[in-house]
Coordinates of C-alpha atoms in Angstrom, one line a residue:
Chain A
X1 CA 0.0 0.0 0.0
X2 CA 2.9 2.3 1.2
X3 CA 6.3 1.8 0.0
X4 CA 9.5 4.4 1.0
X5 CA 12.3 2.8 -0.9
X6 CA 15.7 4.4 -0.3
X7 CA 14.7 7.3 0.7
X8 CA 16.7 10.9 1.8
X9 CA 15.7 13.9 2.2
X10 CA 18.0 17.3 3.0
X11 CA 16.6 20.7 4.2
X12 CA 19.6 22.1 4.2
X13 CA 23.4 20.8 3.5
X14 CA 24.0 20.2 7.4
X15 CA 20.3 19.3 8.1
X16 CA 20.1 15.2 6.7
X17 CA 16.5 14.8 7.7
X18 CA 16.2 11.1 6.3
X19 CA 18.8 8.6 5.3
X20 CA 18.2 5.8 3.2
X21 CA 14.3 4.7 4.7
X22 CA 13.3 1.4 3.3
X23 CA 9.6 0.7 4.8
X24 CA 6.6 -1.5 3.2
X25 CA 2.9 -1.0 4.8
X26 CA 0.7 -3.7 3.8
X27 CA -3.2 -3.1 2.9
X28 CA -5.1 -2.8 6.3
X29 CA -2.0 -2.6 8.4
X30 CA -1.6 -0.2 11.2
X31 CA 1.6 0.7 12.0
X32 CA 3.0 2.9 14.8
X33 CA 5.9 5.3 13.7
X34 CA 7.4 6.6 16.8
X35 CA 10.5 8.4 17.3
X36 CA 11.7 11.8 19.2
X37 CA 10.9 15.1 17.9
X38 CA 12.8 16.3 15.1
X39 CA 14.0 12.4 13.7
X40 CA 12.1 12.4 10.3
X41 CA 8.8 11.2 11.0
X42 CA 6.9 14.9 9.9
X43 CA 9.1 14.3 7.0
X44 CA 8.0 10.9 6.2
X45 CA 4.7 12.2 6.6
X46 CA 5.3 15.0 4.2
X47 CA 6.6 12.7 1.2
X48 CA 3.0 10.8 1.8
X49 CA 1.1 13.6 0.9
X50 CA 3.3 15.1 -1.7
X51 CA 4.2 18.4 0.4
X52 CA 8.3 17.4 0.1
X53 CA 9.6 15.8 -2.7
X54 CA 12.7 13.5 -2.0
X55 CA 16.1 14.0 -2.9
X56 CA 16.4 10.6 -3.7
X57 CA 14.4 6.9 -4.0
X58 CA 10.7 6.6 -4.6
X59 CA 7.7 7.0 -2.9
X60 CA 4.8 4.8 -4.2
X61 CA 1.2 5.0 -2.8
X62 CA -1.6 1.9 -3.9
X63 CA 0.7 1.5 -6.9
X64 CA 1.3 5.4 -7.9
X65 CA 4.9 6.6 -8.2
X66 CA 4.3 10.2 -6.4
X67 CA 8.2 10.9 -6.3
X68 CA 8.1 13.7 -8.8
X69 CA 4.5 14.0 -8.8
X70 CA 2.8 17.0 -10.8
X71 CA 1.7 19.8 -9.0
X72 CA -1.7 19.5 -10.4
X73 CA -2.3 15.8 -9.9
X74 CA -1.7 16.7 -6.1
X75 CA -4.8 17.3 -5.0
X76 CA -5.8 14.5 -6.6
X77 CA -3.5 12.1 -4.2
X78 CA -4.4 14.4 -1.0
X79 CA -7.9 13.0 -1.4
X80 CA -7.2 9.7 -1.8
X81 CA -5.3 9.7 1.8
X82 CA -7.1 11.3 5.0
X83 CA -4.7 12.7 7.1
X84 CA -5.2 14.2 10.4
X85 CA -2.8 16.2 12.5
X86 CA -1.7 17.4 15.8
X87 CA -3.1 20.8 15.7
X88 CA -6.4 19.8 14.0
X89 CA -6.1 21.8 11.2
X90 CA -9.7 22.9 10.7
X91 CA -10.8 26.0 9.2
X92 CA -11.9 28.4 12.0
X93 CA -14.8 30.3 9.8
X94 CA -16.5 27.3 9.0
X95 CA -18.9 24.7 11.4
X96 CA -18.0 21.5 11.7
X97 CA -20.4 20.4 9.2
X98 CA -18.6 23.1 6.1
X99 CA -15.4 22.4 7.4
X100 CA -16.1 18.2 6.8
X101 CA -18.0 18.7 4.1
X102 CA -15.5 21.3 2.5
X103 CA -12.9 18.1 2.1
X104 CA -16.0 16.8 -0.7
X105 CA -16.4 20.1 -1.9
X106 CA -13.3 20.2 -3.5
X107 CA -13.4 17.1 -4.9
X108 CA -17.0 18.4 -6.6
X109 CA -19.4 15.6 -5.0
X110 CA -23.0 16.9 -5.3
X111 CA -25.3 18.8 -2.5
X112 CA -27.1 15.4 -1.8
X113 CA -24.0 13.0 -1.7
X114 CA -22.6 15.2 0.7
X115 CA -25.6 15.4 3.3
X116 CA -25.5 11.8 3.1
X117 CA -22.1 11.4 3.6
X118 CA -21.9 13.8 6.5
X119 CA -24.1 11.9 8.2
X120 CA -22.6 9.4 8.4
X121 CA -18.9 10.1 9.4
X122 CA -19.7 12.7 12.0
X123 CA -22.1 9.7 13.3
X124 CA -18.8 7.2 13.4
X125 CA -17.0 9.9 15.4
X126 CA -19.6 10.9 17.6
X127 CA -20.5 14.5 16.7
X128 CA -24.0 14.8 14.9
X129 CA -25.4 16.8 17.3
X130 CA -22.7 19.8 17.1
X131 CA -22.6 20.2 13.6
X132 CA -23.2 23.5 13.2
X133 CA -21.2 24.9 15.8
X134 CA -17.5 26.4 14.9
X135 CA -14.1 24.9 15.5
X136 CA -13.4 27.3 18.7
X137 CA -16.5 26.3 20.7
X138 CA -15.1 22.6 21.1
X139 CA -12.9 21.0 23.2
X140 CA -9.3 19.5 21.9
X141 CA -10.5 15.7 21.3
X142 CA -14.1 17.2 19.5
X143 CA -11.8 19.1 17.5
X144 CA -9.8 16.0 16.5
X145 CA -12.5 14.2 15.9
X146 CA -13.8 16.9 13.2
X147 CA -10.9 16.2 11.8
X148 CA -10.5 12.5 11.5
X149 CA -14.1 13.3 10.1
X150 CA -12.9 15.1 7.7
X151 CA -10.2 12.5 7.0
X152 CA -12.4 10.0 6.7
X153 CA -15.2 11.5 4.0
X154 CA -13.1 10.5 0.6
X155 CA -13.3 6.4 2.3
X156 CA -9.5 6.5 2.1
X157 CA -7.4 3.4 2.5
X158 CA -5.4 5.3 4.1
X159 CA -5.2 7.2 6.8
X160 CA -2.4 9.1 8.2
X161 CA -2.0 10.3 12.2
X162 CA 0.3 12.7 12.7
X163 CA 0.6 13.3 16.4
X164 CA -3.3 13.2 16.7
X165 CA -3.1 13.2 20.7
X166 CA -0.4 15.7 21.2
X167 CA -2.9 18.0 22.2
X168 CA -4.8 15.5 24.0
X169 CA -5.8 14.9 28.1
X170 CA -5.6 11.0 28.4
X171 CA -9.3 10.4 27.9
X172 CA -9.6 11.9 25.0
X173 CA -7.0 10.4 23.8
X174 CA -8.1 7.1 24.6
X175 CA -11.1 8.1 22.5
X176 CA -9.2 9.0 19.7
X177 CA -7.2 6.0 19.6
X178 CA -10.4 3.5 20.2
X179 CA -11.6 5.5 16.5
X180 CA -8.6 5.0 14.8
X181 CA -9.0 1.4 15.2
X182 CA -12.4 1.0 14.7
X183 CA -11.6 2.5 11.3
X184 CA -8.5 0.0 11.0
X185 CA -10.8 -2.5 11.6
X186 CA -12.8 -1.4 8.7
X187 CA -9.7 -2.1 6.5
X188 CA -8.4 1.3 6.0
X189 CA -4.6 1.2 6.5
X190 CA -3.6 3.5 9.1
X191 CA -0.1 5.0 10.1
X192 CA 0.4 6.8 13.2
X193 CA 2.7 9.4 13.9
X194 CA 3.3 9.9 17.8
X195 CA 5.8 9.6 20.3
X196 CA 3.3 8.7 22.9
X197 CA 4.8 5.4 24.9
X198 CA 1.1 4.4 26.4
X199 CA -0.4 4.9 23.3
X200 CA 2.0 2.6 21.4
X201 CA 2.7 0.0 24.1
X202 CA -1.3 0.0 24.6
X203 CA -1.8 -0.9 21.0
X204 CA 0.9 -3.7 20.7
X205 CA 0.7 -3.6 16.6
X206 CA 3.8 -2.8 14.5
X207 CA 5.8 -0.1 15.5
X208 CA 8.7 0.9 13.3
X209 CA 11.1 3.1 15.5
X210 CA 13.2 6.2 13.6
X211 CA 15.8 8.0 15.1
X212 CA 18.1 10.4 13.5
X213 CA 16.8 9.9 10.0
X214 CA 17.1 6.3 9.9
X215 CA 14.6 3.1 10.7
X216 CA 16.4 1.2 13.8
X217 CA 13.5 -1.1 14.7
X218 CA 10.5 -2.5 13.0
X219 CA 8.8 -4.9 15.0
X220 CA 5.1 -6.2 14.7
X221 CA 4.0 -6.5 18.0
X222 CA 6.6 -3.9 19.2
X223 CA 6.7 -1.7 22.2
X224 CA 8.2 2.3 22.3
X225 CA 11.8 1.2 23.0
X226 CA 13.4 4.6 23.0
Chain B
X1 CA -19.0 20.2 -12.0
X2 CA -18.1 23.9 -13.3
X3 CA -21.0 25.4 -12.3
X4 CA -21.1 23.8 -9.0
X5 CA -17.7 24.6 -8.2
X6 CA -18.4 28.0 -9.5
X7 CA -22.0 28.2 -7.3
X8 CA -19.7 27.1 -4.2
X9 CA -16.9 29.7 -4.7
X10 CA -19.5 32.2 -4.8
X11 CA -21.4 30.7 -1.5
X12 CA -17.9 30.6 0.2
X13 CA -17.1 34.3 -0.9
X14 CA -19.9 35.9 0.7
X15 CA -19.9 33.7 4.3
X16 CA -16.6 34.5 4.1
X17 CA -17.1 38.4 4.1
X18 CA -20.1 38.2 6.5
X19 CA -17.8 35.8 9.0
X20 CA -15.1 38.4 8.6
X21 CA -16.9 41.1 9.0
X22 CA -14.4 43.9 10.9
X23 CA -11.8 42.6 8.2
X24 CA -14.8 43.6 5.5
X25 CA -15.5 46.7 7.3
X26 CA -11.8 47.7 7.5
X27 CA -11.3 47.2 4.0
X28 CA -14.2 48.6 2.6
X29 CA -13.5 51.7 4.6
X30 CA -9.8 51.4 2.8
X31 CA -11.4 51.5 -0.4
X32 CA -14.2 54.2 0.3
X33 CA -11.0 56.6 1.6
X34 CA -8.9 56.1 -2.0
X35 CA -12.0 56.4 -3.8
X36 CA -12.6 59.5 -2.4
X37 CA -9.0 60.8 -2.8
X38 CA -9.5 59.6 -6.5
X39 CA -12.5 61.7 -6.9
X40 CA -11.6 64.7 -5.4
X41 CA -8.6 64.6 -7.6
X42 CA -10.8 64.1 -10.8
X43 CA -13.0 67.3 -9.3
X44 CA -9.9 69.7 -8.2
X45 CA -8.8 68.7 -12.3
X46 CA -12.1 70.0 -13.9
X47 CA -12.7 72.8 -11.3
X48 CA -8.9 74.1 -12.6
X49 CA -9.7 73.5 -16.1
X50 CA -13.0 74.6 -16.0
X51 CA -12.0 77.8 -14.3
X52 CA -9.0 78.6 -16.8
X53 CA -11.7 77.6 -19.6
X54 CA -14.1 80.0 -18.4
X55 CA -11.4 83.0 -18.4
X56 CA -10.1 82.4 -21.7
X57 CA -13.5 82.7 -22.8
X58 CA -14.3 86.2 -21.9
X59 CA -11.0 87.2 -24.2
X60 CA -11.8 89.0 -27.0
X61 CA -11.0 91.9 -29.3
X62 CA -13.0 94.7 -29.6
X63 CA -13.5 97.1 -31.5
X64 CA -15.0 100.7 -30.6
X65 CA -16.4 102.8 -33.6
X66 CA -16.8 106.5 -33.4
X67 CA -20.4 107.9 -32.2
X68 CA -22.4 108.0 -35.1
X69 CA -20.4 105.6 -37.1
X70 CA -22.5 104.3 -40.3
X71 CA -23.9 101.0 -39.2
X72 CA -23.6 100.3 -43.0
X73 CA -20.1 100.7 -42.7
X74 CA -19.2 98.6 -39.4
X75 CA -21.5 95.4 -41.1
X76 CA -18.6 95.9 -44.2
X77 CA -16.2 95.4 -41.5
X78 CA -17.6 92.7 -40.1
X79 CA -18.2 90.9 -42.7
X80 CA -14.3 91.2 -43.8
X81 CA -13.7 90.0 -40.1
X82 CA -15.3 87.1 -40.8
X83 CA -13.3 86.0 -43.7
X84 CA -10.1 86.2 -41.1
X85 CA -8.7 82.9 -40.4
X86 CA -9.1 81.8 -36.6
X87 CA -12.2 83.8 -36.4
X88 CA -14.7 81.8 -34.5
X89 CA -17.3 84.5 -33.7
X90 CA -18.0 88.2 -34.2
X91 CA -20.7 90.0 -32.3
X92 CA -22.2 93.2 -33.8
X93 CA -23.2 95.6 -30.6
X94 CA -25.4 98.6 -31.9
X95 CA -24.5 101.9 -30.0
X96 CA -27.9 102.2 -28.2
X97 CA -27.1 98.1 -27.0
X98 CA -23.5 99.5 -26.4
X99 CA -25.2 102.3 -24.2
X100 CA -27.7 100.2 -22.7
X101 CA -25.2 97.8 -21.7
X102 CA -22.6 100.6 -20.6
X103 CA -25.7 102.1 -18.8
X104 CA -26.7 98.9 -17.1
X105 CA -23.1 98.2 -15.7
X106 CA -22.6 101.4 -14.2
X107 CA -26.6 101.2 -12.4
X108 CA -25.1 102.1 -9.3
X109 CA -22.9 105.2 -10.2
X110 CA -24.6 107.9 -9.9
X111 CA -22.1 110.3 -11.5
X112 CA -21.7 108.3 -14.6
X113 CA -25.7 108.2 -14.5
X114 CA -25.9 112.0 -14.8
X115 CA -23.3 112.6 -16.8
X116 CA -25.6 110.7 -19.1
X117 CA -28.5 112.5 -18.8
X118 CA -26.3 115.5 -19.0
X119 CA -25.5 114.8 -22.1
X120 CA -28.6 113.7 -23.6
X121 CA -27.7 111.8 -26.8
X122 CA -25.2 108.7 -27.2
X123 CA -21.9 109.0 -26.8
X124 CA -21.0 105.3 -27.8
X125 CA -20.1 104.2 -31.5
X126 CA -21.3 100.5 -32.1
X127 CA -18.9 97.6 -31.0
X128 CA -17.4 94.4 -32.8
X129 CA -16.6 92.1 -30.6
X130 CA -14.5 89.1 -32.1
X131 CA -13.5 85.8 -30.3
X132 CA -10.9 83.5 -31.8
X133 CA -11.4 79.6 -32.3
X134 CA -7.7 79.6 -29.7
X135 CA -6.8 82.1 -27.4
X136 CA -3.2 81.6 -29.0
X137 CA -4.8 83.0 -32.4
X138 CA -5.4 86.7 -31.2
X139 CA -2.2 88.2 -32.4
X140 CA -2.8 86.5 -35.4
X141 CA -6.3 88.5 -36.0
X142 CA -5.0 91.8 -34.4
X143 CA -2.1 91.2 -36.9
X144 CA -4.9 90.7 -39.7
X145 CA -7.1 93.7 -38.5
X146 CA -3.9 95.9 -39.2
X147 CA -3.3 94.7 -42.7
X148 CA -6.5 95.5 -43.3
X149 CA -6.1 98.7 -41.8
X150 CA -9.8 97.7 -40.4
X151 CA -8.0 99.8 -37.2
X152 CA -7.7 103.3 -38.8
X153 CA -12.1 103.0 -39.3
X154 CA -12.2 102.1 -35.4
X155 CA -11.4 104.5 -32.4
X156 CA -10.0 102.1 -30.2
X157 CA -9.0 98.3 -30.2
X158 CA -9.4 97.1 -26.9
X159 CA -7.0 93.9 -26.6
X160 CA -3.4 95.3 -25.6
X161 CA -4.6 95.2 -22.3
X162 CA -5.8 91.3 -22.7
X163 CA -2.4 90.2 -23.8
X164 CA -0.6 90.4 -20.5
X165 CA -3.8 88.5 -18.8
X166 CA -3.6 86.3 -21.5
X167 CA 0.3 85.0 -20.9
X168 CA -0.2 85.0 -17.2
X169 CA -3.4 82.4 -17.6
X170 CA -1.3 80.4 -19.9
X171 CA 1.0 80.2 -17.4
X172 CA -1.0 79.9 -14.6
X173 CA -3.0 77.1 -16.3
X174 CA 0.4 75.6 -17.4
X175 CA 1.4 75.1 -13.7
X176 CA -2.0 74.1 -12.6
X177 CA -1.9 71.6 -14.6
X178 CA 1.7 70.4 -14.1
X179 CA 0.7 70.5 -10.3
X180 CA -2.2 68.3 -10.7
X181 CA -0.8 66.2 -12.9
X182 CA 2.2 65.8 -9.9
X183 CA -0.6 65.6 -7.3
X184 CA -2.6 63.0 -9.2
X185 CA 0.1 60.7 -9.5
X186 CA 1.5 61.3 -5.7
X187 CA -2.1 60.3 -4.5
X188 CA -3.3 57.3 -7.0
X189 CA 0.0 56.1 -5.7
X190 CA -0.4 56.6 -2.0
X191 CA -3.9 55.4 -2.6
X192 CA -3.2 52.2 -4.7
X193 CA -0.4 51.3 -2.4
X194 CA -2.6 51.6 0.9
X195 CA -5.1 49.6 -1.0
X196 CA -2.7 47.0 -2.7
X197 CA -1.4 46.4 1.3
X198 CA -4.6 45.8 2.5
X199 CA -5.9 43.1 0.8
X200 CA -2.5 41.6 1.1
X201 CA -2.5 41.6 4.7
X202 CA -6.3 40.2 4.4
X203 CA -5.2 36.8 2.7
X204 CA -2.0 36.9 4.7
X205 CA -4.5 36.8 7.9
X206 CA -6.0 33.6 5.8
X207 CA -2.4 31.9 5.2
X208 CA -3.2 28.7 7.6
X209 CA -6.6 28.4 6.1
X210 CA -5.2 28.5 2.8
X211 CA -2.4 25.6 3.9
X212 CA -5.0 23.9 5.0
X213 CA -7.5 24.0 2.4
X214 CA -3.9 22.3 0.5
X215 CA -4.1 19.8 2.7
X216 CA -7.5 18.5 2.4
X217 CA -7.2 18.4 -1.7
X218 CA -8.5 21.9 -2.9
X219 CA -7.1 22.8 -6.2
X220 CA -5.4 26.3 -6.4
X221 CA -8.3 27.6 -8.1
X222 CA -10.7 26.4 -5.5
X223 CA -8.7 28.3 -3.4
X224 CA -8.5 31.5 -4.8
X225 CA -12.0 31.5 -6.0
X226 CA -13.5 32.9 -3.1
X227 CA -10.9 35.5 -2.2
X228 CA -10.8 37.0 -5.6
X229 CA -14.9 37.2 -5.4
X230 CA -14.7 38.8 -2.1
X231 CA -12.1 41.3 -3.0
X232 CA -14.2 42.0 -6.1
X233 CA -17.4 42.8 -3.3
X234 CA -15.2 45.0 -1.6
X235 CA -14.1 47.1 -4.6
X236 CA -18.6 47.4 -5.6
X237 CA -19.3 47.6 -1.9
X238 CA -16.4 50.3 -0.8
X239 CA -17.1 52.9 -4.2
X240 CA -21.0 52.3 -3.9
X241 CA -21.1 53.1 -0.2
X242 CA -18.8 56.3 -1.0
X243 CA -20.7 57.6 -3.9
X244 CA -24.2 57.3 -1.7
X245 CA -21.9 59.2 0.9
X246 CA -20.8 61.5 -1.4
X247 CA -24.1 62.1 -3.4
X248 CA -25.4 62.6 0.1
X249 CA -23.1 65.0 0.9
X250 CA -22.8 67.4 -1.8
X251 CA -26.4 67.4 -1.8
X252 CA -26.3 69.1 1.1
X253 CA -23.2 71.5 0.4
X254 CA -23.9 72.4 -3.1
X255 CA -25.6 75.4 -2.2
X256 CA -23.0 76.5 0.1
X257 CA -20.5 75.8 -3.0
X258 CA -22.1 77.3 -5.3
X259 CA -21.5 80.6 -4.9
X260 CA -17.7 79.7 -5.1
X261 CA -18.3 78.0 -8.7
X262 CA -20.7 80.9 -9.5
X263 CA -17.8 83.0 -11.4
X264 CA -17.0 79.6 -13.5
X265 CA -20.5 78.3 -14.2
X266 CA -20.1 75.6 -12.8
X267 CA -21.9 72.6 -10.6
X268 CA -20.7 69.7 -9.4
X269 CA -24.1 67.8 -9.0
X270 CA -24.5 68.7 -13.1
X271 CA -21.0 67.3 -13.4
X272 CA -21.3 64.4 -11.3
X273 CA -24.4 63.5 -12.5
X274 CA -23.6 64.3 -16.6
X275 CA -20.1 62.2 -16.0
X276 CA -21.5 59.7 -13.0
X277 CA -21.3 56.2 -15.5
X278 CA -18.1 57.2 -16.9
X279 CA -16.2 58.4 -13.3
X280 CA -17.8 55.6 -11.5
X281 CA -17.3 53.0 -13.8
X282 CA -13.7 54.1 -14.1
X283 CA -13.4 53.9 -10.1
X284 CA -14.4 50.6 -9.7
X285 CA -12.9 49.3 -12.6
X286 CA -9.6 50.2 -11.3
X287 CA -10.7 49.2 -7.7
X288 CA -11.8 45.7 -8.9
X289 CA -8.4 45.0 -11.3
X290 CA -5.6 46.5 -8.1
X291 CA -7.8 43.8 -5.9
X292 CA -7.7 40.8 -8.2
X293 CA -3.7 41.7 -8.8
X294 CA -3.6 42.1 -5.0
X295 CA -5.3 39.0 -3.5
X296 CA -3.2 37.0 -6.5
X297 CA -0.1 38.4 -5.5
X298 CA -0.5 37.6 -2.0
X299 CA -1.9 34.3 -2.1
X300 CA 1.0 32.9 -5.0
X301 CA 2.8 32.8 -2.0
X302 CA 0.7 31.1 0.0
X303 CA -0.4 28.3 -2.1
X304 CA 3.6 27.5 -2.3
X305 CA 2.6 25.4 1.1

């Protein structure tokens, strides 16, 4: 589903933010990616979703080449994969219903497709009865949910976490993480981003460890072991 | 799919200037401010022309015939006026008009009122009064009405007097115009600039929504779609709100101004309302195009996310 082959990546000439990343994500798999801050996982991240190009290897997502992808065919991958990030991203001057349903706008889906869609996915994450209210009158985890909403609307198979919890007291960040595996379990591939140990050692699923720009572990029933 | 997309762009354009309202408000104001400086410098340029116009108009040459001149003789002389080049009209005043008018000036001097009736008959000749088709062409008449020697039939020619009047308009109107011309530019430029930086800090308030509308798939049109609307419904909004303001407003001071413009002929509601499609139409035009290079400007560099 996800393959990094050989993969580095340079800011600038003293900042190596990736060395050489081999790493293979099956269909349906979740896998952890934990690491300290500032090791490469953001960057691996942003070669998923086409925001950094590599300097070299290849990045290839359900079969598509991306490496040198076209600007214009980028939004075209970005909503094929539903990512969701630490700070929520949502867009302040739209409700939680626009700023979901803005993620099908985009893409063109029709008035009625998107009501029914809506429906549904703010239904899986728990929030039909706050749709019209904005970004700034939830808390944290409602926020995150809006957004793994939002992820969720194009039926990706896969679904990126970067640091969803960071923001997060532990219950909702137990919440969070008992979503992102009910989704899991509805095949979509998931990769999580985090260096949260409980969150990883509470999961026991594969955790591929990266530290200093390079994979040292990869283990499918791992633990955090930094 | 285009007219959906195009339908949505529009929907998102206006929630987004209702939700932003203060930002609206504070760029609408923006725009009402340089429209006005715009206007006032299109006014203060025909006011100046209109006035230098007006005085150029009441130069002309005349010329005074003796009391009791032949009015057979004068309409000879008129008609060889005629046939000068640059002559654009020659104005035959009988000696009783001539005294009628003289009379009619001078209401209020009593003196000049008895010597009058002292005198009992007319003391004025009849009166051709010529106007050239340029102000520069007088000499060339005067010049004309010597080598015809049309001035040895007339007592007096009455234009030496214009001449010095005459050079000091043209340069007077000359540095008028050189100083609006200055003043124009300084201001459209202070104006455009203040406008330019306005909507540019409006999408730069916008940045994260516009990396994040990236990062859920929006194409770059998508994107600028609604900002270049709502930049466009500031530029209608900010010169329609000023020209009901200022419609309003000279309404109300036109009389008051009037009687400066009296001199001049001239009304600003008559040229307002005469000129109102093209000056207005000229405005927003302008508005509308330093928006739509504004908003693209500044959000180029935001969709580099």
């Amino acid at each position: 589903m996800i393959q990094f082959q050989n993969i580095s990546k340079k800011y600038h000439p003293d900042v190596q933010a990736l060395k050489g990343v081999n790493l293979n994500i099956k269909p349906g798999e979740f896998v952890s990616l934990v690491g300290q801050s500032g090791t490469g996982k953001t960057t691996l991240v942003k070669l998923l979703i086409a925001d950094e190009r590599p300097d070299t290897g290849k990045v290839i997502v359900g079969g598509w080449d991306i490496t040198n992808i076209k600007n214009r065919h980028v939004p075209t991958l970005r909503r094929q994969i539903g990512v969701v990030f630490q700070d929520y991203k949502l867009l302040p001057q739209k409700t939680v219903a626009e700023n979901v349903a803005f993620a099908l706008q985009v893409a063109g889906k029709k008035g009625k497709d998107i009501d029914k869609i809506l429906q549904q996915v703010l239904k899986i994450v728990g929030l039909e009865d706050k749709n019209k209210r904005f970004p700034l009158q939830l808390s944290g985890g409602e926020q995150q949910r809006v957004s793994i909403a939002r992820a969720l609307v194009h039926r990706p198979k896969i679904l990126v976490a970067d640091e969803p919890t960071g923001n997060l007291d532990s219950i909702n960040t137990r919440d969070v993480m008992d979503l992102l595996q009910k989704i899991n379990e509805f095949g979509t591939t998931i990769l999580l981003v985090t260096h949260n140990r409980e969150v990883v050692n509470a999961l026991r699923r594969r955790v591929v460890t990266i530290d200093n720009g390079e994979i040292i572990g990869d283990h499918q029933h791992g633990k955090y072991i930094l | 799919m285009f007219i959906l997309s195009t339908a949505r762009i529009l929907r998102f354009a206006f929630q987004s200037f209702l939700r932003n309202i203060w930002l609206s408000v504070v760029t609408i104001t923006i725009i009402v401010l340089t429209v006005l400086s715009l206007t006032v410098l299109i006014l203060i340029n025909v006011v100046a022309d209109q006035a230098v116009t007006s005085i150029k108009d009441r130069i002309d040459i005349s010329l005074y015939f003796e009391a009791g001149s032949n009015s057979d003789q004068v309409k000879l002389v008129e008609d060889q006026i005629w046939k000068m080049q640059h002559v654009k009209n020659v104005d035959y005043v009988s000696a009783d008009k001539a005294l009628e008018m003289f009379a009619e000036t001078h209401r209020d001097n009593e003196l000049i009122q008895d010597a009058l009736n002292e005198i009992g008959e007319n003391p004025l000749g009849p009166v051709l009064i010529i106007k050239a088709d340029s102000i520069d062409n007088y000499p060339l008449i005067l010049q004309s009405i010597k080598d015809f020697k049309i001035d040895e039939l007339a007592k007096e020619i009455d234009y030496d007097d214009h001449e010095i009047i005459i050079n000091r308009i043209e340069l007077v109107s000359q540095k008028i115009r050189q100083f609006s011309l200055i003043l124009s530019i300084v201001f459209t430029i202070i104006s455009l600039l203040v406008v330019f930086n306005t909507i540019r800090i409006g999408i730069y308030v916008h940045r994260d929504e516009i990396g994040i509308m990236k990062l859920v798939g929006a194409s770059n049109w998508f994107i600028r779609g609604p900002f270049l609307v709502e930049s466009i419904l500031y530029a209608i909004f900010g010169c329609l709100i000023f020209w009901i303001v200022f419609y309003l407003l000279i309404g109300f001071i036109n009389p008051m101004v009037a009687g400066f413009f009296a001199e001049i002929d001239f009304s600003i509601i008559d040229y307002l309302t005469s000129n109102f499609l093209f000056i207005f139409g000229f405005e927003i035009l302008v508005i509308i195009v330093l928006n739509i290079i504004s908003s693209l400007l500044a959000m180029n560099r935001h969709l580099k996310v």
